[in-house]
Amino acid sequence: MADSADQTAPFLAAAAGERAAHTPVWFMRQAGRSLPEYRAVRGDGSILQAIKQPDVAAEITLQPVRRYGVDAAVLFSDIVVPPHAVGFGIDVAPGTGPVADTPFRSANDLDRLRPLEPDDVAYVTDTVDILVRELSSDVPLLAFAGAPFTVASYLIEGRPSRDYRHTKALMHTDEALWHQLMERLADSAVTFIGAQLEHGARAFQLFDSWAGSLSALDYRRFVLPHSQRVFAELAARFPDVPGIHFGIGCDHLLVALYEAGPRIIGLDWRTTIGDARARLGDDVVVQGNLDPALVLAGRECALAGTRAVLADNAGHPGHIFNLGHGVNPDCDPDVLAAVVELVHAQTATT
Ligand code: CP3
């Protein structure tokens, strides 16, 4: 339940389009290999094993909050946790990403994708329970899941892909099976995010990282209805919880991603905030969008880029500062700390 302290959480104020004490900041992939303290506790082996240990996963989630003073904690988890948890046969190979030995190619493969039950991911909700106790009320915990298309692309390709040839072949050769798969993955995203919200996460992000590989026509025909259902079902169950929709290289899909029903649109660095507001309406709440490459280019470049993003936003209250994609493992944490400090200092209202 919201208490009065919630109203002052800068993330939640900005998410509601209201003026916050300062522009809130968090970074996609703020936990992870860029932090020495992460490498110290993470251990070897698959990240999915680390996610199964609630005390480890909670500690990793808290590390960037302590180090950077960011305005939100993002649960340490992964988009392939749900298919892994129902026994599809998918893992995350260090340095490569999600891999499935037997990719999804025919109707028989639906048998390996039974509906997700909250109990399948009890280790994730145990982690949420720890975090809700540990976090102060002005730093909300963010839930997330992969959007049906991006998760499908890993199940079907069996490994990270550049051209998504098997995924596109399936959608265009067996449209009925494609929609069945997407329905299951949409249900799974609702259950996964819903479980995290039931346990006290206060906002969520749906990652459709690779949707930008689709034409606008194919996105609307094969993907949008399913992502729309994810947002609609979550809005029905959690009417006060803001949702973010994010994809990379999605400028051509911007209107469609917003039509899916998020309260907040996540931008990569290619789209300006001004342009997004011109196309979606001045009230839209925007998250983004410093080019992560500028963080790698060093402190001066990162700070100049940060000022440019704030200028692009032009003082609009509905802005959540983030990178345009995840933190690169090679980035210098001190540069990110300086970005947070600059955003907070430049936008402080009290
Ligand atoms: O943002 C955070 O701090 C929370 C953690 C988080 C992870 N994965 C942990 C992780 C989040 C939000 C994700 C989401 C995710 N996972 C996405 C969507 C976001 C995006 O980057 O577009 C995608 C596409 C995945 C699938 C995935 N998992 C990839 C491509 C990789 C990287 C492979 C590699 O090693 O370079 C992973 C592994 C992974 N997930 C790591 C982390 C911290 C790094 C590997 C590790 O520590 O073992």
Coordinates of C-alpha atoms and ligand atoms in Angstrom, one line a residue:
M1 CA 0.0 0.0 0.0
A2 CA 1.2 3.5 -0.7
D3 CA 2.1 5.5 2.4
S4 CA 2.8 9.2 2.4
A5 CA 6.5 8.6 2.0
D6 CA 5.8 7.0 -1.4
Q7 CA 4.6 10.3 -2.7
T8 CA 8.1 11.8 -2.2
A9 CA 10.0 9.0 -4.0
P10 CA 11.4 11.0 -7.0
F11 CA 11.0 8.0 -9.3
L12 CA 7.3 7.6 -8.5
A13 CA 6.6 11.3 -8.7
A14 CA 8.2 11.6 -12.2
A15 CA 6.5 8.4 -13.3
A16 CA 3.2 10.1 -12.5
G17 CA 4.3 13.1 -14.5
E18 CA 4.7 15.2 -11.4
R19 CA 7.5 17.5 -10.3
A20 CA 10.0 15.5 -8.2
A21 CA 12.6 16.8 -5.7
H22 CA 15.1 16.0 -8.5
T23 CA 15.0 14.1 -11.8
P24 CA 15.3 10.5 -10.8
V25 CA 18.1 8.4 -12.2
W26 CA 18.6 4.6 -12.6
F27 CA 20.6 2.7 -15.2
M28 CA 19.6 -0.4 -17.1
R29 CA 22.1 -3.1 -16.1
Q30 CA 23.3 -0.9 -13.2
A31 CA 24.1 -4.2 -11.4
G32 CA 26.7 -6.4 -13.0
R33 CA 30.1 -6.7 -14.4
S34 CA 31.0 -3.1 -14.4
L35 CA 31.1 -3.3 -10.6
P36 CA 34.1 -4.9 -8.8
E37 CA 31.8 -5.7 -5.8
Y38 CA 29.5 -7.6 -8.2
R39 CA 32.5 -9.7 -9.5
A40 CA 33.4 -10.4 -5.9
V41 CA 30.1 -12.0 -5.0
R42 CA 28.8 -13.3 -8.3
G43 CA 30.9 -16.5 -8.4
D44 CA 31.5 -18.6 -11.6
G45 CA 28.8 -20.4 -13.6
S46 CA 25.5 -19.3 -15.0
I47 CA 24.0 -16.1 -13.9
L48 CA 20.8 -18.1 -13.5
Q49 CA 22.4 -19.9 -10.5
A50 CA 23.2 -16.6 -8.8
I51 CA 19.6 -15.5 -9.4
K52 CA 18.4 -18.6 -7.5
Q53 CA 20.2 -17.4 -4.3
P54 CA 17.9 -14.7 -2.8
D55 CA 20.6 -13.4 -0.5
V56 CA 23.1 -13.1 -3.3
A57 CA 20.6 -11.6 -5.7
A58 CA 19.4 -9.1 -3.2
E59 CA 23.0 -8.0 -2.4
I60 CA 23.7 -7.6 -6.1
T61 CA 20.6 -5.5 -6.5
L62 CA 21.6 -3.2 -3.7
Q63 CA 25.2 -2.7 -4.8
P64 CA 24.5 0.0 -7.4
V65 CA 22.0 1.7 -5.0
R66 CA 24.7 2.1 -2.4
R67 CA 27.4 3.1 -4.9
Y68 CA 25.6 5.5 -7.1
G69 CA 22.7 6.8 -5.0
V70 CA 20.3 6.0 -7.9
D71 CA 16.6 6.5 -7.4
A72 CA 15.4 3.0 -8.2
A73 CA 16.7 -0.5 -7.6
V74 CA 16.2 -3.0 -10.5
L75 CA 15.7 -6.5 -9.4
F76 CA 18.7 -8.7 -10.2
S77 CA 17.1 -11.3 -12.5
D78 CA 17.0 -12.0 -16.2
I79 CA 14.5 -12.1 -19.0
V80 CA 15.0 -15.9 -19.5
V81 CA 14.2 -16.8 -15.9
P82 CA 10.6 -17.8 -16.7
P83 CA 11.3 -20.2 -19.6
H84 CA 14.2 -21.6 -17.6
A85 CA 12.0 -22.1 -14.5
V86 CA 9.4 -24.1 -16.5
G87 CA 12.1 -26.4 -17.9
F88 CA 12.2 -25.2 -21.5
G89 CA 16.0 -25.8 -21.5
I90 CA 17.6 -22.4 -21.7
D91 CA 20.6 -21.1 -19.9
V92 CA 22.8 -18.0 -20.1
A93 CA 26.3 -18.6 -21.3
P94 CA 28.8 -16.2 -19.7
G95 CA 30.0 -13.7 -22.4
T96 CA 27.5 -14.9 -24.9
G97 CA 24.0 -14.6 -23.5
P98 CA 20.9 -16.9 -23.6
V99 CA 21.4 -20.3 -25.3
A100 CA 19.0 -23.1 -25.9
D101 CA 20.3 -26.5 -27.0
T102 CA 17.0 -27.4 -28.6
P103 CA 15.4 -24.2 -29.9
F104 CA 11.7 -23.7 -30.4
R105 CA 10.9 -24.7 -34.0
S106 CA 7.5 -26.6 -34.0
A107 CA 4.2 -27.1 -32.2
N108 CA 5.8 -30.0 -30.2
D109 CA 8.0 -27.4 -28.5
L110 CA 5.0 -25.9 -26.8
D111 CA 5.1 -28.9 -24.5
R112 CA 8.3 -27.5 -23.0
L113 CA 6.6 -24.2 -22.2
R114 CA 3.9 -25.0 -19.7
P115 CA 2.3 -21.9 -18.0
L116 CA 4.5 -20.2 -15.4
E117 CA 3.2 -20.5 -11.8
P118 CA 4.4 -18.0 -9.2
D119 CA 5.8 -20.9 -7.2
D120 CA 8.2 -21.7 -10.1
V121 CA 10.0 -18.4 -9.3
A122 CA 9.7 -18.5 -5.5
Y123 CA 13.4 -17.6 -5.4
V124 CA 12.7 -14.4 -7.2
T125 CA 9.9 -13.4 -4.9
D126 CA 12.0 -14.3 -1.9
T127 CA 14.6 -11.9 -3.3
V128 CA 11.9 -9.2 -3.6
D129 CA 10.9 -9.8 0.0
I130 CA 14.4 -9.1 1.2
L131 CA 14.7 -6.0 -0.9
V132 CA 11.4 -4.5 0.2
R133 CA 12.7 -4.8 3.8
E134 CA 16.1 -3.3 3.0
L135 CA 15.3 -0.5 0.6
S136 CA 14.2 2.9 1.9
S137 CA 10.8 4.1 0.8
D138 CA 12.2 6.7 -1.5
V139 CA 14.0 4.1 -3.7
P140 CA 11.3 1.8 -5.2
L141 CA 12.1 -1.7 -6.5
L142 CA 11.5 -2.2 -10.2
A143 CA 10.2 -5.5 -11.5
F144 CA 10.9 -6.5 -15.1
A145 CA 10.3 -9.2 -17.7
G146 CA 11.2 -9.7 -21.3
A147 CA 8.4 -8.8 -23.8
P148 CA 7.0 -11.8 -25.7
F149 CA 8.9 -11.0 -28.9
T150 CA 12.3 -10.6 -27.4
V151 CA 12.0 -13.8 -25.2
A152 CA 10.6 -15.7 -28.3
S153 CA 13.6 -14.6 -30.3
Y154 CA 16.0 -16.4 -27.8
L155 CA 13.8 -19.5 -27.6
I156 CA 13.6 -19.8 -31.4
E157 CA 17.1 -18.8 -32.4
G158 CA 18.7 -20.7 -29.6
R159 CA 21.4 -18.1 -29.2
P160 CA 21.8 -14.3 -29.7
S161 CA 21.2 -13.5 -33.3
R162 CA 21.8 -10.6 -35.7
D163 CA 19.1 -11.3 -38.3
Y164 CA 16.4 -13.2 -36.4
R165 CA 16.0 -15.5 -39.4
H166 CA 14.3 -18.4 -37.6
T167 CA 12.1 -16.1 -35.6
K168 CA 10.9 -14.2 -38.7
A169 CA 10.6 -17.5 -40.7
L170 CA 8.3 -18.9 -38.0
M171 CA 6.0 -15.8 -37.8
H172 CA 5.6 -15.7 -41.6
T173 CA 5.3 -19.5 -42.2
D174 CA 3.1 -20.6 -39.3
E175 CA 1.2 -17.6 -38.0
A176 CA -1.1 -19.8 -35.8
L177 CA 1.8 -21.3 -34.0
W178 CA 3.5 -18.0 -33.7
H179 CA 0.5 -16.5 -31.9
Q180 CA 0.2 -19.5 -29.6
L181 CA 3.8 -19.1 -28.6
M182 CA 3.3 -15.3 -28.1
E183 CA 0.2 -16.0 -26.0
R184 CA 2.1 -18.2 -23.7
L185 CA 5.0 -15.8 -23.4
A186 CA 2.5 -12.9 -22.7
D187 CA 0.9 -15.0 -19.9
S188 CA 4.4 -15.7 -18.5
A189 CA 5.4 -12.0 -18.5
V190 CA 2.1 -11.1 -16.7
T191 CA 2.6 -13.9 -14.1
F192 CA 6.3 -13.0 -13.6
I193 CA 5.9 -9.3 -13.2
G194 CA 2.6 -9.8 -11.3
A195 CA 4.4 -12.0 -8.7
Q196 CA 7.1 -9.3 -8.2
L197 CA 4.5 -6.6 -7.8
E198 CA 2.5 -8.7 -5.3
H199 CA 5.6 -8.9 -3.2
G200 CA 6.2 -5.2 -3.2
A201 CA 8.0 -4.0 -6.4
R202 CA 6.4 -0.7 -7.2
A203 CA 7.0 -0.2 -10.9
F204 CA 8.0 -2.5 -13.8
Q205 CA 9.7 -2.5 -17.2
L206 CA 8.9 -4.6 -20.1
F207 CA 12.1 -5.1 -22.2
D208 CA 11.4 -5.6 -25.9
S209 CA 15.1 -5.1 -26.6
W210 CA 15.1 -6.6 -30.1
A211 CA 11.7 -5.4 -31.4
G212 CA 13.5 -2.8 -33.5
S213 CA 14.5 -5.6 -35.9
L214 CA 10.9 -5.8 -37.1
S215 CA 9.2 -3.7 -39.7
A216 CA 6.4 -1.5 -38.4
L217 CA 3.9 -3.6 -40.2
D218 CA 5.2 -6.9 -38.8
Y219 CA 5.4 -5.4 -35.3
R220 CA 1.8 -4.4 -35.4
R221 CA 0.6 -7.7 -36.8
F222 CA 2.7 -10.2 -34.9
V223 CA 3.8 -8.5 -31.7
L224 CA 1.7 -5.5 -30.6
P225 CA -1.5 -7.4 -29.6
H226 CA 0.5 -9.6 -27.2
S227 CA 2.5 -6.8 -25.5
Q228 CA -0.7 -4.8 -25.3
R229 CA -2.3 -7.7 -23.4
V230 CA 0.6 -7.7 -20.9
F231 CA 0.1 -4.0 -20.1
A232 CA -3.7 -4.3 -20.0
E233 CA -3.7 -7.3 -17.6
L234 CA -1.1 -5.7 -15.3
A235 CA -3.0 -2.4 -15.3
A236 CA -6.2 -4.2 -14.4
R237 CA -4.5 -6.0 -11.4
F238 CA -2.2 -3.1 -10.4
P239 CA -3.9 0.1 -11.5
D240 CA -1.5 2.4 -9.6
V241 CA 1.7 0.8 -10.7
P242 CA 3.6 2.5 -13.6
G243 CA 5.0 0.4 -16.4
I244 CA 7.8 1.3 -18.8
H245 CA 8.1 -0.1 -22.3
F246 CA 11.6 -0.2 -23.8
G247 CA 13.2 -1.3 -27.0
I248 CA 16.5 -0.5 -28.9
G249 CA 16.4 0.9 -32.4
C250 CA 12.6 1.4 -32.1
D251 CA 12.2 4.9 -33.5
H252 CA 10.1 3.6 -36.3
L253 CA 7.9 1.7 -33.7
L254 CA 7.7 4.6 -31.2
V255 CA 3.9 5.2 -31.6
A256 CA 3.2 1.4 -31.6
L257 CA 5.3 0.8 -28.4
Y258 CA 3.3 3.5 -26.7
E259 CA 0.0 2.1 -28.0
A260 CA 0.9 -1.1 -26.2
G261 CA -0.2 0.8 -23.1
P262 CA 2.8 1.7 -20.8
R263 CA 2.6 4.8 -18.7
I264 CA 6.3 5.5 -19.5
I265 CA 8.2 5.2 -22.8
G266 CA 11.8 4.2 -22.6
L267 CA 14.0 5.7 -25.4
D268 CA 17.3 4.6 -26.7
W269 CA 19.8 7.3 -27.6
R270 CA 18.6 7.6 -31.2
T271 CA 15.3 9.4 -30.6
T272 CA 15.3 12.8 -29.0
I273 CA 13.1 13.4 -26.0
G274 CA 11.6 16.4 -27.8
D275 CA 10.7 14.4 -30.8
A276 CA 9.1 11.7 -28.7
R277 CA 6.9 14.3 -27.0
A278 CA 6.0 15.8 -30.3
R279 CA 4.9 12.4 -31.6
L280 CA 3.3 11.0 -28.5
G281 CA 1.9 14.0 -26.8
D282 CA 3.4 16.5 -24.3
D283 CA 2.2 14.5 -21.3
V284 CA 4.1 11.4 -22.1
V285 CA 6.5 10.4 -19.4
V286 CA 9.9 9.6 -20.9
Q287 CA 12.8 7.5 -19.7
G288 CA 16.3 7.9 -21.1
N289 CA 18.5 8.3 -23.0
L290 CA 22.2 9.0 -22.7
D291 CA 24.2 7.0 -25.2
P292 CA 26.1 4.4 -23.2
A293 CA 29.1 4.8 -25.5
L294 CA 29.6 8.4 -24.1
V295 CA 30.0 6.8 -20.7
L296 CA 32.9 4.7 -22.1
A297 CA 34.3 7.8 -23.8
G298 CA 35.1 9.3 -20.3
R299 CA 33.9 11.7 -17.8
E300 CA 33.8 14.9 -19.8
C301 CA 31.9 13.3 -22.7
A302 CA 29.5 11.6 -20.3
L303 CA 28.8 14.8 -18.5
A304 CA 28.4 16.8 -21.7
G305 CA 26.0 14.1 -23.0
T306 CA 24.1 14.3 -19.7
R307 CA 23.6 18.0 -20.0
A308 CA 22.4 17.5 -23.5
V309 CA 19.8 15.0 -22.4
L310 CA 18.6 17.3 -19.7
A311 CA 18.4 20.2 -22.2
D312 CA 16.5 18.0 -24.6
N313 CA 13.9 17.3 -21.8
A314 CA 13.6 21.1 -21.3
G315 CA 12.5 20.9 -17.6
H316 CA 9.5 18.7 -18.2
P317 CA 8.5 17.0 -14.9
G318 CA 7.8 13.6 -16.6
H319 CA 11.4 12.5 -17.1
I320 CA 13.3 9.6 -15.6
F321 CA 17.0 9.8 -16.5
N322 CA 18.6 6.6 -17.8
L323 CA 21.1 5.4 -20.4
G324 CA 19.7 4.6 -23.9
H325 CA 20.7 0.9 -23.2
G326 CA 22.4 -1.1 -20.5
V327 CA 25.6 -0.2 -18.7
N328 CA 28.5 -1.6 -20.6
P329 CA 30.7 -4.0 -18.5
D330 CA 33.8 -2.0 -19.4
C331 CA 32.4 1.3 -18.1
D332 CA 34.1 3.2 -15.2
P333 CA 31.7 3.2 -12.2
D334 CA 33.1 6.6 -11.2
V335 CA 31.8 8.1 -14.5
L336 CA 28.3 6.8 -13.8
A337 CA 28.5 8.2 -10.2
A338 CA 29.4 11.6 -11.7
V339 CA 26.4 11.4 -14.0
V340 CA 24.0 10.7 -11.1
E341 CA 25.5 13.6 -9.2
L342 CA 25.1 16.0 -12.1
V343 CA 21.5 15.0 -12.8
H344 CA 20.6 15.4 -9.2
A345 CA 22.4 18.8 -8.8
Q346 CA 21.1 20.3 -12.0
T347 CA 17.5 19.3 -11.4
A348 CA 17.1 19.8 -7.7
T349 CA 13.9 21.7 -6.9
T350 CA 14.3 22.2 -3.2
Ligands
CP3_1 O1 19.5 -3.9 -15.0 C1 19.9 -4.6 -14.0 O2 20.9 -4.3 -13.2 C2 19.2 -5.9 -13.7 C3 19.7 -7.0 -14.3 C4 19.4 -7.5 -15.7 C5 20.1 -8.6 -16.2 N1 19.5 -8.9 -17.4 C6 21.2 -9.3 -15.5 C7 22.2 -9.9 -16.4 C8 18.5 -7.1 -16.6 C9 17.5 -5.9 -16.6 C10 18.5 -8.0 -17.7 C11 17.6 -8.0 -18.8 C12 18.0 -8.7 -20.1 N2 18.6 -9.9 -20.2 C13 17.7 -8.2 -21.4 C14 17.0 -7.0 -21.7 C15 17.9 -5.8 -21.5 C16 18.9 -5.5 -22.6 O3 20.1 -5.5 -22.3 O4 18.4 -5.3 -23.7 C17 18.3 -9.2 -22.3 C18 18.2 -9.0 -23.8 C19 18.8 -10.2 -21.5 C20 19.4 -11.5 -22.0 C21 20.8 -11.5 -21.6 N3 21.3 -12.0 -20.3 C22 22.0 -11.1 -22.3 C23 22.0 -10.5 -23.7 C24 23.1 -11.2 -21.4 C25 24.6 -10.8 -21.6 C26 25.5 -11.9 -22.0 C27 26.9 -11.4 -21.7 O5 27.5 -12.2 -20.8 O6 27.4 -10.5 -22.2 C28 22.6 -11.8 -20.2 C29 23.4 -12.1 -19.0 C30 23.3 -11.1 -17.9 N4 22.1 -10.8 -17.4 C31 24.3 -10.4 -17.2 C32 23.7 -9.6 -16.2 C33 24.3 -8.8 -15.2 C34 25.8 -10.5 -17.5 C35 26.4 -11.8 -17.3 C36 26.8 -12.4 -16.0 O7 27.0 -11.6 -15.0 O8 26.9 -13.6 -16.0

